[in-house]
Amino acid sequence: AQKITQTQPGMFVQEKEAVTLDCTYDTSDPSYGLFWYKQPSSGEMIFLIYQGSYDQQNATEGRYSLNFQKARKSANLVISASQLGDSAMYFCAMREARFGFQKLVFGTGTRLLVSP
Amino acid sequence: DGGITQSPKYLFRKEGQNVTLSCEQNLNHDAMYWYRQDPGQGLRLIYYSQIVNDFQKGDIAEGYSVSREKKESFPLTVTSAQKNPTAFYLCASSSGTGFTDTQYFGPGTRLTVL
């Protein structure tokens, strides 16, 4: 089973509008971290936001917020007031806390295009 | 400024040659990682190192080798045994390997086998 599922291969949004990128995850571990990264065409993976499984509130970082619904195992990224520079690939990732080294598992990504 | 540097940005290799990709960080992070990304796909872990002089294989280590002689440096060698090495390679580091530790990435190296 896929640990991280991103069902939207591509999303379109107009400048200044908000957009939600979906991410669902699968784990039986009560302790885990969820991460979102942005990958522009240059290739670098840029860390955006983190949500821990025990965090009571949804994480926010500037225009980015994470809609964390633990019971539904979803961790959707919300970008408010989209800008042209937000056009990129976005990856959701998870790391569990089981004993021993646990790798960061990535989804397949969502390509976001912001139009003027 | 603290960060991760990778060199070269682009690398071309003839079949049968070994090549080494450089990764340096000045974030004082203990853990470092190498990932491979193929077009339209997510990242796959090649090797990781939790501490100096120690490293472990990831999911796709065959045909690759690494060393970790200094905390700041984690070079990756793509050997001739790697059957399909053309890909984008990303290096990352984190202060620890717990579930709360964020991995930060370098700008990547694009390797093409001619």
Coordinates of N, CA and C in Angstrom, one line a residue:
Chain A
A1 N 0.9 -1.2 0.0 CA 0.0 0.0 0.0 C 0.9 1.2 0.0
Q2 N 0.4 2.2 -0.7 CA 1.2 3.5 -0.7 C 1.1 4.2 0.6
K3 N 2.2 4.7 1.1 CA 2.2 5.4 2.4 C 1.7 6.8 2.2
I4 N 2.0 7.4 1.1 CA 1.6 8.8 0.8 C 0.9 8.8 -0.6
T5 N -0.2 9.3 -0.6 CA -1.0 9.4 -1.9 C -1.4 10.8 -2.2
Q6 N -0.9 11.2 -3.4 CA -1.3 12.6 -3.9 C -2.1 12.3 -5.2
T7 N -3.4 12.5 -5.1 CA -4.3 12.1 -6.2 C -4.4 13.1 -7.4
Q8 N -3.9 14.3 -7.2 CA -4.0 15.3 -8.2 C -2.7 15.5 -8.9
P9 N -2.6 14.9 -10.1 CA -1.3 15.1 -10.9 C -1.1 16.5 -11.3
G10 N -2.2 17.3 -11.5 CA -2.0 18.7 -11.9 C -3.2 19.5 -11.3
M11 N -2.8 20.8 -11.0 CA -3.9 21.7 -10.5 C -3.6 23.1 -11.2
F12 N -4.7 23.8 -11.5 CA -4.6 25.1 -12.0 C -5.3 26.1 -11.1
V13 N -4.8 27.2 -10.9 CA -5.4 28.3 -10.1 C -5.0 29.6 -10.7
Q14 N -5.9 30.5 -10.5 CA -5.6 31.9 -10.9 C -4.9 32.7 -9.8
E15 N -4.1 33.6 -10.3 CA -3.4 34.4 -9.3 C -4.3 35.0 -8.3
K16 N -3.9 35.1 -7.1 CA -4.6 35.7 -5.9 C -5.6 34.8 -5.3
E17 N -5.9 33.7 -6.0 CA -6.9 32.7 -5.4 C -6.2 31.7 -4.5
A18 N -7.0 31.1 -3.7 CA -6.4 30.0 -2.8 C -6.6 28.7 -3.5
V19 N -5.7 27.8 -3.2 CA -5.7 26.4 -3.7 C -5.3 25.4 -2.7
T20 N -6.0 24.2 -2.8 CA -5.7 23.1 -1.8 C -5.1 22.0 -2.6
L21 N -4.0 21.5 -2.1 CA -3.3 20.3 -2.7 C -3.5 19.1 -1.7
D22 N -4.1 18.0 -2.2 CA -4.4 16.9 -1.4 C -3.3 16.0 -1.1
C23 N -3.3 15.4 0.1 CA -2.4 14.4 0.5 C -3.0 13.5 1.6
T24 N -3.1 12.2 1.3 CA -3.5 11.3 2.3 C -2.3 10.3 2.6
Y25 N -2.3 9.8 3.8 CA -1.2 9.0 4.3 C -1.7 7.7 5.0
D26 N -0.8 6.8 5.1 CA -1.2 5.5 5.7 C -0.1 5.1 6.7
T27 N -0.5 5.0 7.9 CA 0.4 4.6 9.0 C -0.4 4.0 10.2
S28 N 0.3 3.1 10.9 CA -0.3 2.6 12.1 C 0.5 3.1 13.3
D29 N 1.5 3.9 13.0 CA 2.4 4.5 14.1 C 1.7 5.7 14.6
P30 N 1.5 5.8 15.9 CA 0.9 7.0 16.5 C 1.8 8.3 16.4
S31 N 3.1 8.1 16.2 CA 4.0 9.2 16.1 C 4.6 9.3 14.7
Y32 N 4.3 10.4 14.1 CA 4.8 10.6 12.7 C 4.9 12.1 12.4
G33 N 5.6 12.5 11.4 CA 5.7 13.8 11.0 C 5.3 13.9 9.5
L34 N 4.7 15.0 9.1 CA 4.2 15.2 7.8 C 4.9 16.5 7.2
F35 N 5.4 16.4 6.0 CA 6.2 17.5 5.4 C 5.6 17.8 4.1
W36 N 5.7 19.1 3.7 CA 5.4 19.5 2.3 C 6.7 20.2 1.8
Y37 N 7.0 19.9 0.5 CA 8.1 20.5 -0.2 C 7.6 21.0 -1.5
K38 N 8.3 22.1 -2.0 CA 8.0 22.7 -3.3 C 9.3 22.5 -4.1
Q39 N 9.0 22.0 -5.4 CA 10.1 21.8 -6.3 C 9.9 22.7 -7.6
P40 N 10.5 23.8 -7.7 CA 10.3 24.6 -8.9 C 11.1 24.0 -10.0
S41 N 11.0 24.6 -11.2 CA 11.7 24.0 -12.4 C 13.2 23.9 -12.2
S42 N 13.8 24.6 -11.4 CA 15.2 24.6 -11.1 C 15.6 23.3 -10.5
G43 N 14.7 22.6 -9.8 CA 15.0 21.3 -9.2 C 15.1 21.2 -7.7
E44 N 15.5 22.3 -7.1 CA 15.7 22.2 -5.7 C 14.5 22.0 -4.9
M45 N 14.5 21.1 -3.9 CA 13.4 20.8 -3.0 C 13.4 21.8 -1.9
I46 N 12.4 22.6 -1.8 CA 12.3 23.7 -0.8 C 11.3 23.2 0.3
F47 N 11.7 23.2 1.5 CA 10.8 22.8 2.6 C 9.8 24.0 2.9
L48 N 8.5 23.6 3.0 CA 7.5 24.6 3.2 C 6.9 24.5 4.6
I49 N 6.5 23.3 5.1 CA 5.7 23.3 6.3 C 5.8 21.9 6.9
Y50 N 5.7 21.8 8.2 CA 5.7 20.6 8.9 C 4.6 20.5 9.9
Q51 N 4.0 19.3 10.0 CA 3.0 19.0 11.0 C 3.3 17.7 11.7
G52 N 3.4 17.7 13.0 CA 3.6 16.5 13.8 C 2.2 15.9 14.2
S53 N 2.3 14.6 14.4 CA 1.0 13.9 14.7 C 0.4 14.3 16.0
Y54 N 1.2 14.8 16.9 CA 0.6 15.2 18.2 C 0.3 16.7 18.3
D55 N 0.6 17.4 17.2 CA 0.3 18.9 17.2 C -1.2 19.1 17.2
Q56 N -1.7 19.9 18.1 CA -3.1 20.1 18.3 C -3.7 21.1 17.2
Q57 N -2.8 22.0 16.8 CA -3.3 23.0 15.8 C -2.6 22.7 14.5
N58 N -3.4 23.2 13.5 CA -2.8 23.1 12.1 C -1.6 24.0 12.0
A59 N -0.6 23.5 11.3 CA 0.6 24.3 11.1 C 0.3 25.4 10.0
T60 N 1.0 26.6 10.2 CA 0.9 27.7 9.3 C 2.3 28.3 9.1
E61 N 2.6 28.7 7.9 CA 3.9 29.3 7.6 C 3.6 30.4 6.5
G62 N 3.3 31.6 6.9 CA 3.0 32.6 5.9 C 1.8 32.3 5.1
R63 N 1.9 32.2 3.8 CA 0.7 31.9 3.0 C 0.4 30.4 2.9
Y64 N 1.2 29.6 3.6 CA 1.0 28.1 3.6 C 0.4 27.7 4.9
S65 N -0.6 26.8 4.8 CA -1.2 26.2 6.0 C -1.5 24.8 5.7
L66 N -1.5 24.0 6.7 CA -1.7 22.5 6.5 C -3.0 22.2 7.2
N67 N -3.9 21.7 6.4 CA -5.2 21.2 6.9 C -5.1 19.8 7.4
F68 N -4.8 19.6 8.7 CA -4.5 18.3 9.2 C -5.8 17.6 9.8
Q69 N -6.2 16.6 9.2 CA -7.4 15.8 9.7 C -6.9 14.4 10.0
K70 N -6.6 14.2 11.3 CA -5.9 13.0 11.7 C -6.8 11.8 11.5
A71 N -8.0 11.9 11.9 CA -8.9 10.7 11.8 C -9.1 10.3 10.3
R72 N -9.0 11.2 9.4 CA -9.2 10.9 8.0 C -7.8 10.6 7.3
K73 N -6.7 10.8 8.1 CA -5.4 10.6 7.6 C -5.1 11.5 6.4
S74 N -5.4 12.7 6.5 CA -5.2 13.6 5.4 C -4.4 14.9 5.9
A75 N -3.6 15.4 5.0 CA -2.7 16.5 5.4 C -2.6 17.4 4.2
N76 N -3.7 18.1 3.9 CA -3.7 18.9 2.7 C -3.0 20.3 2.9
L77 N -2.3 20.7 1.8 CA -1.6 22.0 1.8 C -2.5 23.0 1.2
V78 N -2.7 24.1 1.9 CA -3.5 25.2 1.4 C -2.6 26.4 1.2
I79 N -2.6 26.9 -0.1 CA -1.8 28.1 -0.4 C -2.8 29.2 -0.6
S80 N -2.7 30.2 0.2 CA -3.6 31.4 0.0 C -3.0 32.4 -0.9
A81 N -3.8 33.2 -1.6 CA -3.3 34.3 -2.4 C -2.2 33.8 -3.3
S82 N -2.5 32.9 -4.2 CA -1.5 32.3 -5.1 C -0.7 33.4 -5.9
Q83 N 0.5 33.1 -6.1 CA 1.4 34.0 -6.9 C 2.0 33.2 -8.1
L84 N 2.4 33.9 -9.1 CA 3.0 33.2 -10.3 C 4.1 32.4 -9.9
G85 N 4.9 32.8 -8.9 CA 6.1 32.1 -8.4 C 5.7 30.8 -7.7
D86 N 4.4 30.6 -7.4 CA 4.0 29.3 -6.8 C 3.9 28.2 -7.8
S87 N 4.0 28.4 -9.0 CA 4.0 27.4 -10.0 C 5.2 26.5 -9.8
A88 N 4.9 25.2 -9.6 CA 6.0 24.2 -9.2 C 5.3 22.9 -9.0
M89 N 6.2 21.9 -8.7 CA 5.7 20.6 -8.2 C 5.7 20.7 -6.7
Y90 N 4.7 20.0 -6.1 CA 4.6 20.0 -4.6 C 4.5 18.6 -4.2
F91 N 5.4 18.2 -3.2 CA 5.5 16.9 -2.7 C 5.1 16.9 -1.2
C92 N 4.3 15.9 -0.9 CA 3.9 15.6 0.5 C 4.8 14.4 0.9
A93 N 5.3 14.4 2.2 CA 6.1 13.4 2.6 C 5.8 13.1 4.1
M94 N 6.2 11.8 4.5 CA 5.9 11.4 5.9 C 7.1 10.7 6.5
R95 N 7.3 10.8 7.7 CA 8.3 10.0 8.4 C 7.7 9.5 9.7
E96 N 7.8 8.2 9.9 CA 7.3 7.5 11.1 C 8.3 7.5 12.2
A97 N 7.9 7.1 13.4 CA 8.8 7.1 14.5 C 9.1 5.7 15.1
R98 N 8.9 4.7 14.3 CA 9.1 3.4 14.8 C 10.6 3.2 15.1
F99 N 10.9 2.2 15.8 CA 12.3 1.9 16.3 C 13.2 1.8 15.1
G100 N 14.4 2.4 15.2 CA 15.4 2.4 14.1 C 15.2 3.5 13.1
F101 N 16.0 3.5 12.1 CA 16.0 4.6 11.1 C 14.7 4.4 10.3
Q102 N 14.0 5.5 10.2 CA 12.8 5.5 9.3 C 13.0 6.6 8.2
K103 N 12.8 6.1 7.0 CA 13.1 7.1 5.9 C 11.9 8.0 5.7
L104 N 12.2 9.1 5.0 CA 11.2 10.0 4.6 C 10.6 9.5 3.3
V105 N 9.3 9.3 3.4 CA 8.6 8.7 2.2 C 7.8 9.8 1.5
F106 N 8.0 9.9 0.2 CA 7.4 10.9 -0.6 C 6.3 10.4 -1.4
G107 N 5.3 11.3 -1.7 CA 4.3 11.0 -2.7 C 4.8 11.3 -4.1
T108 N 4.0 11.2 -5.1 CA 4.4 11.3 -6.5 C 4.3 12.8 -6.9
G109 N 3.7 13.6 -6.1 CA 3.7 15.1 -6.4 C 2.4 15.5 -7.1
T110 N 2.2 16.9 -7.0 CA 1.2 17.6 -7.7 C 1.8 18.8 -8.4
R111 N 1.5 18.9 -9.7 CA 2.1 20.1 -10.4 C 1.0 21.2 -10.4
L112 N 1.4 22.3 -9.8 CA 0.6 23.5 -9.7 C 0.9 24.5 -10.7
L113 N 0.0 25.0 -11.5 CA 0.2 26.1 -12.4 C -0.7 27.3 -12.0
V114 N 0.0 28.4 -11.8 CA -0.7 29.6 -11.5 C -0.8 30.5 -12.7
S115 N -2.0 30.9 -13.1 CA -2.2 31.8 -14.3 C -2.5 33.2 -13.9
P116 N -2.0 34.2 -14.7 CA -2.3 35.6 -14.4 C -3.8 35.9 -14.4
Chain B
D1 N 25.7 32.4 4.9 CA 24.5 31.8 4.9 C 24.6 30.3 5.0
G2 N 23.9 29.6 5.9 CA 24.0 28.2 6.0 C 23.2 27.5 4.9
G3 N 23.7 26.4 4.4 CA 23.0 25.7 3.4 C 23.7 24.5 2.9
I4 N 23.2 23.9 1.8 CA 23.8 22.7 1.2 C 24.2 23.1 -0.2
T5 N 25.4 22.7 -0.6 CA 25.8 22.9 -1.9 C 26.1 21.6 -2.6
Q6 N 25.8 21.5 -3.9 CA 26.0 20.3 -4.7 C 26.8 20.8 -5.9
S7 N 27.7 20.0 -6.3 CA 28.4 20.2 -7.6 C 28.8 18.9 -8.2
P8 N 28.8 18.9 -9.6 CA 28.4 20.0 -10.4 C 26.9 20.1 -10.6
K9 N 26.4 21.1 -11.2 CA 25.0 21.2 -11.5 C 24.6 20.3 -12.6
Y10 N 25.4 20.2 -13.6 CA 25.2 19.2 -14.7 C 26.4 18.3 -14.9
L11 N 26.2 17.1 -15.2 CA 27.3 16.1 -15.3 C 27.0 15.2 -16.4
F12 N 28.0 15.0 -17.3 CA 27.8 14.1 -18.4 C 28.8 13.0 -18.3
R13 N 28.4 11.8 -18.4 CA 29.3 10.6 -18.2 C 29.2 9.7 -19.4
K14 N 30.3 9.1 -19.8 CA 30.3 8.1 -20.8 C 30.0 6.8 -20.1
E15 N 29.4 5.9 -20.8 CA 29.2 4.5 -20.2 C 30.5 3.9 -19.8
G16 N 30.5 3.3 -18.6 CA 31.7 2.6 -18.1 C 32.5 3.4 -17.2
Q17 N 32.2 4.7 -17.1 CA 32.9 5.6 -16.2 C 32.3 5.7 -14.9
N18 N 33.1 5.9 -13.9 CA 32.6 6.3 -12.5 C 32.6 7.8 -12.4
V19 N 31.7 8.3 -11.7 CA 31.6 9.8 -11.5 C 31.3 10.0 -10.0
T20 N 31.8 11.1 -9.5 CA 31.5 11.5 -8.1 C 30.8 12.8 -8.0
L21 N 29.7 12.8 -7.3 CA 28.9 14.0 -7.1 C 29.2 14.5 -5.7
S22 N 29.4 15.8 -5.6 CA 29.8 16.4 -4.3 C 28.6 16.9 -3.6
C23 N 28.6 16.8 -2.3 CA 27.6 17.4 -1.4 C 28.3 17.9 -0.1
E24 N 28.1 19.2 0.1 CA 28.7 19.8 1.3 C 27.6 20.6 2.0
Q25 N 27.6 20.6 3.4 CA 26.7 21.3 4.2 C 27.4 22.1 5.3
N26 N 26.9 23.3 5.6 CA 27.5 24.0 6.7 C 26.4 24.3 7.7
L27 N 25.4 23.4 7.9 CA 24.3 23.5 8.8 C 24.6 22.8 10.1
N28 N 25.8 22.2 10.2 CA 26.2 21.4 11.4 C 25.3 20.3 11.7
H29 N 24.7 19.7 10.6 CA 23.8 18.6 10.7 C 24.6 17.3 10.8
D30 N 24.0 16.4 11.6 CA 24.7 15.1 11.7 C 24.3 14.1 10.6
A31 N 23.1 14.2 10.1 CA 22.6 13.2 9.2 C 22.6 13.8 7.8
M32 N 23.0 13.0 6.8 CA 23.0 13.4 5.4 C 22.4 12.2 4.6
Y33 N 21.9 12.6 3.4 CA 21.1 11.7 2.5 C 21.4 11.9 1.1
W34 N 21.3 10.9 0.3 CA 21.3 11.0 -1.2 C 20.0 10.4 -1.7
Y35 N 19.4 11.2 -2.6 CA 18.2 10.7 -3.3 C 18.3 10.7 -4.8
R36 N 17.6 9.9 -5.4 CA 17.5 9.9 -6.9 C 16.1 10.3 -7.3
Q37 N 15.9 11.1 -8.3 CA 14.6 11.4 -8.8 C 14.6 11.2 -10.3
D38 N 13.6 10.4 -10.8 CA 13.4 10.2 -12.2 C 12.2 11.0 -12.6
P39 N 12.2 11.3 -13.9 CA 11.1 12.2 -14.4 C 9.7 11.7 -14.0
G40 N 8.9 12.7 -13.5 CA 7.5 12.4 -13.1 C 7.4 11.5 -11.9
Q41 N 8.5 11.4 -11.1 CA 8.4 10.5 -9.9 C 8.9 11.2 -8.7
G42 N 8.6 10.6 -7.6 CA 9.0 11.2 -6.3 C 10.5 10.8 -6.1
L43 N 11.0 11.0 -4.9 CA 12.4 10.7 -4.5 C 12.5 9.3 -4.0
R44 N 13.7 8.7 -4.3 CA 14.0 7.4 -3.8 C 15.4 7.5 -3.1
L45 N 15.5 6.9 -1.9 CA 16.6 7.0 -1.1 C 17.7 6.1 -1.5
I46 N 18.9 6.6 -1.8 CA 20.1 5.8 -2.2 C 20.9 5.4 -1.0
Y47 N 21.4 6.3 -0.3 CA 22.2 6.1 0.9 C 21.9 7.2 1.9
Y48 N 22.2 6.8 3.2 CA 22.1 7.8 4.3 C 23.2 7.6 5.3
S49 N 23.5 8.7 6.0 CA 24.5 8.6 7.0 C 24.0 9.4 8.2
Q50 N 24.0 8.7 9.3 CA 23.4 9.4 10.6 C 24.5 10.0 11.4
I51 N 25.8 9.7 11.1 CA 26.9 10.2 11.8 C 28.2 10.0 11.0
V52 N 29.2 10.8 11.3 CA 30.5 10.6 10.6 C 31.0 9.2 10.7
N53 N 31.6 8.7 9.6 CA 32.2 7.4 9.5 C 31.2 6.3 9.5
D54 N 29.9 6.6 9.3 CA 28.9 5.6 9.3 C 27.9 5.9 8.2
F55 N 27.5 4.9 7.4 CA 26.5 5.1 6.4 C 25.8 3.8 6.1
Q56 N 24.6 3.9 5.6 CA 23.7 2.7 5.4 C 23.1 2.8 4.0
K57 N 22.8 1.6 3.4 CA 22.1 1.6 2.2 C 20.6 2.0 2.3
G58 N 20.2 2.7 1.3 CA 18.7 3.0 1.2 C 18.0 1.9 0.3
D59 N 17.0 2.4 -0.4 CA 16.2 1.5 -1.2 C 16.9 1.1 -2.5
I60 N 17.7 1.9 -3.0 CA 18.3 1.7 -4.4 C 19.8 1.9 -4.4
A61 N 20.5 1.2 -3.5 CA 22.0 1.5 -3.4 C 22.8 0.8 -4.4
E62 N 22.3 -0.2 -5.1 CA 23.1 -0.9 -6.1 C 23.7 0.0 -7.1
G63 N 25.0 -0.1 -7.3 CA 25.7 0.7 -8.3 C 26.1 2.0 -7.8
Y64 N 25.9 2.3 -6.5 CA 26.4 3.6 -5.9 C 27.3 3.3 -4.7
S65 N 28.1 4.2 -4.4 CA 28.9 4.1 -3.2 C 29.0 5.5 -2.6
V66 N 29.3 5.6 -1.3 CA 29.4 6.9 -0.6 C 30.5 6.8 0.4
S67 N 30.9 7.9 1.0 CA 31.8 8.0 2.1 C 31.4 9.1 3.0
R68 N 31.7 9.1 4.3 CA 31.4 10.1 5.2 C 32.6 10.3 6.2
E69 N 33.6 10.9 5.7 CA 34.8 11.1 6.4 C 34.8 12.4 7.2
K70 N 34.0 13.4 6.8 CA 33.8 14.6 7.5 C 32.3 14.9 7.7
K71 N 32.0 15.6 8.7 CA 30.6 15.9 9.0 C 30.0 16.7 7.9
E72 N 30.7 17.6 7.3 CA 30.2 18.5 6.3 C 30.0 17.9 4.9
S73 N 30.6 16.7 4.7 CA 30.7 16.2 3.3 C 30.2 14.8 3.2
F74 N 29.5 14.6 2.1 CA 28.9 13.2 1.8 C 28.9 13.0 0.3
P75 N 30.0 12.7 -0.3 CA 30.1 12.5 -1.7 C 29.4 11.2 -2.2
L76 N 28.8 11.2 -3.3 CA 28.2 10.0 -3.9 C 29.0 9.6 -5.2
T77 N 29.4 8.4 -5.3 CA 30.0 7.9 -6.5 C 29.0 7.0 -7.3
V78 N 28.8 7.3 -8.5 CA 27.9 6.5 -9.4 C 28.9 5.6 -10.2
T79 N 28.8 4.4 -10.0 CA 29.8 3.5 -10.6 C 29.3 2.9 -11.9
S80 N 30.1 2.3 -12.6 CA 29.7 1.7 -13.9 C 28.7 0.6 -13.7
A81 N 28.6 0.1 -12.5 CA 27.7 -1.0 -12.3 C 26.2 -0.5 -12.2
Q82 N 26.0 0.8 -12.1 CA 24.7 1.3 -12.1 C 24.1 1.3 -13.5
K83 N 23.1 0.5 -13.7 CA 22.6 0.2 -15.1 C 21.9 1.4 -15.8
N84 N 21.3 2.2 -15.0 CA 20.5 3.4 -15.6 C 20.8 4.6 -14.8
P85 N 21.9 5.2 -14.9 CA 22.2 6.3 -13.9 C 21.7 7.7 -14.3
T86 N 21.2 7.8 -15.5 CA 20.7 9.1 -15.9 C 19.5 9.5 -15.0
A87 N 19.7 10.6 -14.2 CA 18.6 11.0 -13.3 C 19.1 12.3 -12.7
F88 N 18.2 12.8 -11.8 CA 18.5 14.0 -11.0 C 18.8 13.6 -9.6
Y89 N 19.9 14.0 -9.1 CA 20.4 13.5 -7.8 C 20.3 14.7 -6.8
L90 N 19.7 14.4 -5.6 CA 19.5 15.4 -4.6 C 20.2 15.0 -3.3
C91 N 20.9 15.8 -2.7 CA 21.5 15.6 -1.4 C 20.7 16.4 -0.3
A92 N 20.6 15.8 0.8 CA 19.8 16.5 1.9 C 20.6 16.3 3.2
S93 N 20.2 17.1 4.2 CA 20.7 16.9 5.5 C 19.7 17.3 6.6
S94 N 19.9 16.7 7.8 CA 19.0 17.0 8.9 C 19.7 16.9 10.2
S95 N 19.3 17.6 11.2 CA 20.0 17.6 12.5 C 19.9 16.3 13.1
G96 N 18.8 15.6 12.9 CA 18.7 14.2 13.5 C 17.9 13.4 12.5
T97 N 17.5 12.2 13.0 CA 16.7 11.3 12.1 C 15.4 10.9 12.7
G98 N 14.9 11.8 13.6 CA 13.6 11.5 14.2 C 12.5 12.0 13.4
F99 N 11.3 11.7 13.7 CA 10.2 12.1 12.9 C 9.9 13.6 12.9
T100 N 10.5 14.3 13.8 CA 10.3 15.7 13.7 C 11.4 16.5 13.0
D101 N 12.4 15.8 12.6 CA 13.6 16.4 12.0 C 13.3 16.7 10.5
T102 N 13.4 18.0 10.1 CA 13.2 18.4 8.8 C 14.5 18.1 7.9
Q103 N 14.3 17.6 6.8 CA 15.4 17.4 5.8 C 15.5 18.7 4.9
Y104 N 16.6 19.2 4.8 CA 16.9 20.3 3.9 C 17.7 19.9 2.7
F105 N 17.4 20.3 1.5 CA 17.9 19.8 0.3 C 18.9 20.8 -0.4
G106 N 19.8 20.3 -1.1 CA 20.7 21.1 -2.0 C 20.0 21.3 -3.3
P107 N 20.7 22.0 -4.2 CA 20.1 22.3 -5.5 C 20.1 21.2 -6.5
G108 N 20.8 20.1 -6.3 CA 20.7 19.0 -7.1 C 21.8 18.9 -8.2
T109 N 22.1 17.7 -8.7 CA 23.0 17.5 -9.8 C 22.2 16.6 -10.9
R110 N 22.2 17.1 -12.1 CA 21.6 16.4 -13.2 C 22.6 15.6 -13.9
L111 N 22.5 14.3 -13.8 CA 23.5 13.4 -14.5 C 22.9 12.8 -15.7
T112 N 23.7 12.9 -16.8 CA 23.3 12.3 -18.1 C 24.4 11.3 -18.6
V113 N 24.0 10.1 -18.9 CA 25.0 9.2 -19.5 C 24.9 9.2 -21.0
L114 N 26.0 9.4 -21.6 CA 26.0 9.5 -23.1 C 26.2 8.2 -23.7

